[in-house]
Coordinates of N, CA and C in Angstrom, one line a residue:
M1 N -14.2 29.3 -41.6 CA -14.9 27.9 -41.1 C -13.9 26.9 -40.9
I2 N -12.9 27.1 -41.7 CA -11.7 25.8 -42.2 C -11.4 25.9 -40.4
N3 N -10.8 27.3 -40.2 CA -10.3 27.3 -38.8 C -10.9 27.2 -37.6
K4 N -12.4 27.2 -37.6 CA -12.9 26.3 -36.8 C -13.1 24.8 -36.9
K5 N -12.9 24.2 -37.8 CA -12.6 22.8 -38.1 C -11.2 22.6 -37.4
K6 N -10.2 23.0 -38.0 CA -9.0 22.8 -37.4 C -9.1 22.7 -35.7
K7 N -9.4 23.8 -35.4 CA -9.8 24.0 -33.4 C -10.5 22.9 -33.4
V8 N -11.6 22.3 -33.9 CA -12.5 21.2 -33.3 C -11.5 19.9 -33.3
I9 N -10.6 19.8 -34.4 CA -9.9 18.6 -34.6 C -8.8 18.5 -33.7
G10 N -8.4 19.9 -33.6 CA -7.3 20.0 -32.5 C -7.6 19.5 -31.0
S11 N -9.0 19.9 -30.6 CA -9.5 19.6 -29.3 C -9.6 18.1 -29.4
F12 N -10.2 17.8 -30.3 CA -10.2 16.2 -30.2 C -9.2 15.5 -30.2
L13 N -8.0 16.2 -30.5 CA -6.9 15.2 -30.6 C -6.1 15.2 -29.1
L14 N -5.8 16.8 -28.9 CA -5.7 16.8 -27.5 C -6.3 16.2 -26.0
I15 N -7.8 16.1 -26.6 CA -8.5 15.5 -25.2 C -8.1 13.7 -25.3
G16 N -7.9 13.5 -26.5 CA -7.9 11.9 -26.8 C -6.4 11.5 -26.5
I17 N -5.4 12.2 -26.3 CA -3.8 12.2 -26.3 C -3.8 12.2 -24.5
L18 N -4.6 13.2 -23.8 CA -5.0 13.5 -22.4 C -5.5 12.3 -21.7
T19 N -6.6 11.6 -22.6 CA -7.3 10.3 -22.3 C -6.5 9.7 -22.1
V20 N -5.3 8.9 -22.9 CA -4.5 7.9 -22.8 C -3.7 7.9 -22.1
M21 N -2.8 9.5 -21.8 CA -2.0 9.9 -20.5 C -2.7 9.3 -19.4
F22 N -4.1 9.9 -18.8 CA -4.3 9.8 -17.7 C -4.7 8.1 -17.3
C23 N -5.1 7.5 -18.5 CA -5.6 6.2 -18.3 C -4.6 5.4 -17.9
S24 N -3.3 5.6 -18.1 CA -1.7 4.7 -17.8 C -1.8 5.5 -16.3
L25 N -2.2 6.1 -15.5 CA -2.3 6.3 -13.8 C -3.0 5.7 -13.5
I26 N -4.2 4.7 -13.8 CA -5.0 4.2 -13.3 C -4.4 2.8 -12.8
S27 N -4.6 2.8 -11.4 CA -3.8 1.8 -10.7 C -4.6 0.5 -11.4
A28 N -3.6 -0.6 -11.2 CA -4.3 -2.1 -11.6 C -4.4 -2.7 -10.2
I29 N -4.1 -2.5 -9.0 CA -3.9 -3.1 -8.3 C -4.7 -2.1 -7.1
G30 N -5.6 -2.7 -6.2 CA -6.5 -2.3 -5.0 C -5.4 -3.0 -3.6
V31 N -5.2 -2.0 -2.6 CA -5.0 -2.2 -1.7 C -5.7 -1.4 0.0
S32 N -6.0 -2.5 0.9 CA -6.8 -2.1 1.9 C -6.1 -2.9 3.3
S33 N -6.8 -1.9 4.1 CA -6.6 -2.4 5.9 C -7.1 -1.8 6.3
L34 N -7.3 -2.0 7.7 CA -8.2 -1.8 8.8 C -7.6 -0.7 9.1
Y35 N -6.3 -0.7 9.0 CA -5.5 0.7 9.7 C -5.4 1.5 8.5
G36 N -4.8 2.9 8.6 CA -4.5 3.5 7.9 C -3.9 5.3 8.1
K37 N -4.1 6.0 7.6 CA -3.8 7.2 7.8 C -4.4 7.8 8.9
T38 N -6.0 7.8 8.6 CA -7.1 8.2 9.7 C -7.3 7.1 10.8
N39 N -7.6 5.9 10.6 CA -7.8 4.8 11.7 C -5.8 4.2 12.4
V40 N -5.5 4.9 13.0 CA -4.3 5.3 13.9 C -4.5 3.3 14.3
L41 N -3.2 3.2 14.1 CA -3.0 1.7 15.1 C -2.1 2.2 16.4
E42 N -3.1 1.7 17.4 CA -2.5 1.7 18.9 C -1.5 0.9 19.3
V43 N -0.5 1.0 19.8 CA 0.7 -0.1 20.2 C 1.2 0.5 21.4
Y44 N 1.2 -0.3 22.7 CA 2.3 -0.1 23.6 C 3.3 -0.3 24.0
P45 N 4.9 0.1 24.3 CA 5.9 0.0 24.2 C 6.0 -1.6 24.6
G46 N 7.1 -2.4 23.7 CA 7.3 -3.8 23.6 C 6.2 -4.4 23.2
E47 N 5.0 -4.1 22.4 CA 4.4 -4.8 22.0 C 4.7 -4.9 20.6
E48 N 4.0 -6.2 20.1 CA 4.0 -6.7 18.4 C 2.5 -7.5 17.9
K49 N 2.6 -6.7 16.9 CA 0.9 -6.8 16.2 C 1.3 -7.1 14.9
N50 N 0.2 -7.7 14.5 CA 0.4 -8.2 13.1 C -0.4 -7.4 12.1
V51 N -0.7 -6.7 11.4 CA -1.5 -6.2 10.5 C -1.6 -7.1 9.2
L52 N -3.1 -7.1 8.8 CA -3.4 -7.7 7.6 C -3.4 -6.6 6.9
I53 N -2.7 -6.7 5.5 CA -3.6 -5.8 4.0 C -3.9 -6.8 3.0
T54 N -5.1 -6.5 2.5 CA -5.3 -7.2 1.4 C -4.8 -6.7 -0.2
V55 N -4.3 -7.3 -1.3 CA -4.2 -7.1 -2.2 C -5.1 -7.5 -3.3
E56 N -5.5 -6.6 -4.1 CA -6.4 -7.2 -4.9 C -6.2 -6.7 -6.7
G57 N -6.3 -7.6 -7.5 CA -6.0 -7.0 -8.7 C -7.3 -6.7 -9.6
M58 N -7.4 -5.9 -10.4 CA -8.5 -5.4 -11.4 C -8.9 -6.4 -12.3
P59 N -10.5 -6.9 -12.0 CA -10.9 -8.3 -12.7 C -10.1 -8.4 -14.0
D60 N -10.2 -7.3 -15.2 CA -9.7 -7.3 -16.3 C -8.1 -7.1 -16.4
E61 N -7.3 -7.3 -15.6 CA -5.6 -7.3 -15.4 C -5.2 -8.6 -15.7
G62 N -5.9 -9.8 -15.5 CA -4.9 -11.0 -15.5 C -4.2 -11.5 -14.5
D63 N -3.3 -12.4 -14.6 CA -2.6 -12.8 -13.5 C -1.5 -11.9 -13.4
M64 N -0.9 -12.0 -12.2 CA 0.1 -10.7 -12.0 C 0.9 -11.4 -10.9
T65 N 1.9 -10.7 -10.9 CA 3.1 -11.0 -10.0 C 3.3 -9.8 -9.3
I66 N 2.8 -9.8 -7.8 CA 3.2 -8.6 -7.1 C 4.6 -8.6 -6.2
N67 N 5.2 -7.4 -5.9 CA 6.1 -7.3 -4.9 C 6.0 -6.2 -4.0
A68 N 6.0 -7.0 -2.7 CA 5.9 -5.6 -1.6 C 7.1 -5.4 -1.0
E69 N 7.5 -3.8 -0.3 CA 8.6 -3.5 0.2 C 8.4 -2.2 1.1
V70 N 8.5 -2.3 2.4 CA 8.6 -1.4 3.5 C 9.1 -0.4 3.1
T71 N 8.8 1.1 2.8 CA 9.8 2.1 1.8 C 10.0 3.1 3.2
N72 N 8.9 2.8 4.6 CA 9.0 4.0 5.5 C 8.8 3.0 6.7
G73 N 9.5 3.3 7.9 CA 9.2 2.7 9.0 C 9.6 1.4 9.0
A74 N 10.5 1.2 8.8 CA 11.3 -0.3 8.5 C 11.8 -1.0 9.9
E75 N 11.9 0.1 10.6 CA 12.7 0.0 12.2 C 11.7 -0.4 12.9
I76 N 10.4 -0.3 12.7 CA 9.6 -0.9 13.9 C 8.6 -2.3 12.7
A77 N 8.8 -2.3 11.3 CA 7.8 -2.9 10.8 C 8.5 -3.9 9.5
S78 N 8.0 -5.1 9.1 CA 8.5 -6.3 8.4 C 7.2 -7.1 8.0
L79 N 7.7 -7.2 6.7 CA 6.6 -8.2 6.2 C 6.6 -9.9 6.6
I80 N 6.0 -10.5 7.0 CA 6.4 -11.7 7.6 C 6.0 -12.8 6.4
D81 N 5.1 -12.2 5.5 CA 5.4 -13.4 4.1 C 5.7 -12.5 3.2
G82 N 5.8 -13.1 1.8 CA 6.1 -12.4 0.6 C 7.7 -12.2 0.6
P83 N 8.1 -11.2 0.1 CA 8.1 -9.9 -0.5 C 6.7 -10.3 -1.6
E84 N 7.1 -11.3 -2.4 CA 6.6 -11.4 -3.7 C 5.0 -12.3 -3.6
Y85 N 4.0 -11.9 -4.4 CA 2.8 -12.5 -4.2 C 1.8 -12.7 -5.1
S86 N 1.5 -13.8 -5.7 CA 1.2 -14.5 -7.1 C -0.2 -13.8 -6.5
L87 N -1.2 -13.1 -7.4 CA -2.1 -12.7 -7.8 C -3.1 -13.3 -9.1
L88 N -3.6 -14.3 -8.7 CA -4.7 -14.5 -9.9 C -6.2 -13.8 -10.0
T89 N -5.9 -13.7 -11.2 CA -7.4 -13.0 -12.0 C -8.5 -12.7 -10.6
G90 N -9.0 -11.5 -10.4 CA -10.2 -11.9 -9.6 C -10.1 -12.5 -8.1
E91 N -8.9 -12.6 -7.8 CA -8.5 -13.0 -6.3 C -7.7 -12.1 -5.4
R92 N -7.8 -12.4 -4.2 CA -6.8 -11.0 -3.7 C -6.3 -11.7 -2.4
V93 N -5.2 -11.4 -2.4 CA -4.3 -11.9 -1.5 C -3.9 -10.9 0.1
T94 N -3.5 -12.0 0.9 CA -3.1 -11.2 2.3 C -1.9 -10.9 2.4
S95 N -1.6 -9.6 2.5 CA 0.1 -9.6 3.4 C -0.2 -9.4 4.7
T96 N 0.7 -10.0 5.4 CA 1.0 -9.3 6.6 C 2.2 -9.0 7.4
L97 N 1.7 -8.0 7.9 CA 3.0 -6.5 8.4 C 3.3 -6.7 9.8
K98 N 4.3 -7.4 10.6 CA 4.6 -7.2 11.9 C 5.1 -6.2 12.0
V99 N 4.5 -5.4 13.1 CA 4.5 -4.3 14.1 C 5.0 -4.5 15.4
Q100 N 6.8 -4.0 15.6 CA 7.0 -4.1 16.8 C 7.9 -3.0 17.1
I101 N 6.9 -2.6 18.5 CA 7.5 -1.5 19.1 C 8.6 -2.0 20.1
P102 N 9.7 -1.1 20.1 CA 10.9 -1.2 21.2 C 10.3 -0.9 22.7
D103 N 10.8 -1.4 23.2 CA 10.6 -1.5 24.7 C 10.9 -0.3 25.6
D104 N 11.5 0.7 25.0 CA 11.9 1.6 25.4 C 11.4 3.3 24.5
A105 N 10.3 2.9 23.8 CA 9.4 3.8 23.3 C 9.0 4.6 23.8
Q106 N 8.8 6.1 23.4 CA 8.0 7.0 24.4 C 6.8 7.1 24.2
I107 N 6.0 7.3 25.4 CA 4.3 7.0 25.1 C 4.1 8.3 24.1
D108 N 3.0 8.3 23.3 CA 3.0 9.1 22.3 C 3.7 9.3 20.9
K109 N 4.5 8.7 20.6 CA 5.6 8.8 20.1 C 4.3 7.8 18.5
E110 N 4.8 8.3 17.5 CA 4.1 8.5 16.4 C 5.0 8.1 15.2
Y111 N 4.6 6.9 14.7 CA 5.9 6.2 13.8 C 4.8 6.4 12.3
V112 N 5.2 6.3 11.0 CA 4.4 6.1 9.7 C 5.2 4.8 9.3
I113 N 4.2 4.0 8.7 CA 4.9 2.7 8.1 C 4.2 3.0 6.6
S114 N 5.2 2.6 5.7 CA 4.6 2.8 4.0 C 4.9 1.3 3.6
V115 N 4.0 1.0 3.0 CA 4.5 -0.1 2.4 C 3.8 -0.3 0.3
K116 N 5.4 -0.2 -0.2 CA 5.0 0.0 -1.6 C 4.7 -1.6 -2.2
Y117 N 3.4 -1.4 -3.0 CA 3.0 -3.0 -3.5 C 3.2 -2.6 -5.1
G118 N 3.8 -2.9 -5.9 CA 4.2 -3.0 -7.3 C 4.0 -4.4 -8.2
E119 N 3.4 -4.2 -9.3 CA 3.2 -5.5 -10.4 C 4.5 -5.6 -11.0
V120 N 5.0 -6.4 -11.1 CA 6.4 -6.9 -11.2 C 6.2 -6.8 -13.2
D121 N 7.1 -6.3 -13.8 CA 7.1 -6.5 -14.8 C 8.0 -8.0 -15.3
V122 N 7.2 -9.1 -15.6 CA 7.7 -10.4 -15.7 C 8.9 -10.1 -16.8
E123 N 8.4 -9.5 -18.0 CA 9.5 -10.0 -19.1 C 11.0 -8.6 -18.6
M124 N 11.0 -8.0 -17.7 CA 12.2 -7.3 -17.1 C 12.8 -7.9 -16.2
S125 N 11.8 -8.5 -15.2 CA 12.4 -9.5 -14.4 C 13.7 -10.5 -14.5
G126 N 14.0 -10.9 -15.4 CA 14.9 -11.7 -15.5 C 16.4 -10.8 -15.8
E127 N 16.6 -10.0 -15.9 CA 17.7 -9.2 -16.4 C 18.4 -8.5 -15.1
G128 N 18.1 -9.1 -13.9 CA 18.8 -8.8 -12.7 C 18.3 -7.6 -11.8
T129 N 17.4 -6.8 -12.6 CA 16.5 -5.9 -11.5 C 15.1 -6.2 -12.0
V130 N 14.5 -5.5 -10.9 CA 12.9 -5.7 -10.9 C 12.1 -4.6 -10.8
S131 N 11.4 -4.6 -12.5 CA 10.9 -3.2 -13.1 C 9.4 -3.5 -12.6
F132 N 9.1 -2.4 -11.9 CA 7.9 -2.1 -11.7 C 6.9 -1.4 -13.0
V133 N 5.3 -2.4 -13.0 CA 4.5 -1.5 -14.3 C 3.7 -0.7 -13.4
T134 N 3.1 -1.2 -12.2 CA 2.3 -0.7 -11.5 C 2.5 -0.3 -10.2
T135 N 2.4 0.7 -9.4 CA 2.9 0.6 -7.9 C 1.6 1.5 -7.1
T136 N 1.5 0.9 -5.9 CA 0.5 1.4 -4.9 C 1.0 1.2 -3.7
T137 N 1.0 2.4 -3.1 CA 1.4 2.7 -1.4 C 0.6 2.8 -0.2
K138 N 0.7 1.6 0.7 CA -0.4 1.9 2.0 C 0.4 2.1 2.6
T139 N -0.2 3.4 3.4 CA 0.2 3.9 4.8 C -0.5 4.1 6.0
I140 N 0.8 3.2 7.0 CA -0.2 3.0 8.2 C 0.1 4.0 9.3
N141 N -0.3 4.7 10.3 CA 0.1 5.7 11.1 C -0.1 4.9 12.5
V142 N 1.2 4.9 13.2 CA 0.9 4.1 14.6 C 1.3 5.3 15.3
L143 N 0.7 5.0 16.7 CA 0.6 5.6 18.0 C 0.8 4.7 19.2
V144 N 2.1 5.0 20.0 CA 2.4 4.3 20.7 C 1.8 5.1 22.1
V145 N 0.9 4.3 22.8 CA 0.2 4.5 24.0 C 0.4 3.6 25.0
E146 N 0.3 3.9 26.4 CA 0.4 3.3 27.5 C -0.3 2.1 28.0
Q147 N 0.5 0.7 28.1 CA -0.2 -0.4 28.3 C -1.1 -0.5 29.3
P148 N -2.4 -1.0 28.8 CA -3.7 -1.0 29.9 C -3.2 -2.0 31.1
E149 N -3.8 -1.4 32.4 CA -3.3 -2.1 33.3 C -4.4 -3.3 33.2
I150 N -3.8 -4.7 33.8 CA -4.4 -5.8 33.9 C -5.4 -5.8 35.2
E151 N -6.5 -5.8 35.3 CA -7.5 -6.0 36.4 C -7.2 -7.7 36.8
S152 N -6.9 -8.0 37.8 CA -6.8 -8.9 38.5 C -8.1 -9.3 39.8
E153 N -8.9 -10.3 39.5 CA -10.0 -10.5 40.0 C -9.2 -11.1 41.5
G154 N -10.1 -10.8 42.5 CA -9.5 -11.5 44.1 C -10.0 -12.6 44.0
I155 N -9.9 -13.3 45.3 CA -10.5 -14.9 45.6 C -11.6 -14.6 46.7

């Protein structure tokens, strides 16, 4: 009977520890965009497009400072605004990503852009390095397509 009680208590402790560990993996930042891995951004050679990315904090997280960084695809993408954003409780901010395809890009070439958004640890940021508390990454697939022909109307 005593062994059974120890097993039950041990199981509850294990579940409690695992719950605490997994709760820390839940992101306090939500990131969304019209484009992503499945909805590909189509751009022709020499074209420039701005992609809006919405960043939202969870309501119970309070005010936070978000830092954004292009971690993949920096040869064609850059942040127009930022890289730091002030995110007030319950509000959303829009981050603008400029995507510029080279004039000599091959048709059907695929690019992958990744932008990492992280909550800045305000207590650590004054010490010369930026420390992230929570991060999430938005990935956007880009496909180079032929430029559509412009139809001209006759007189």
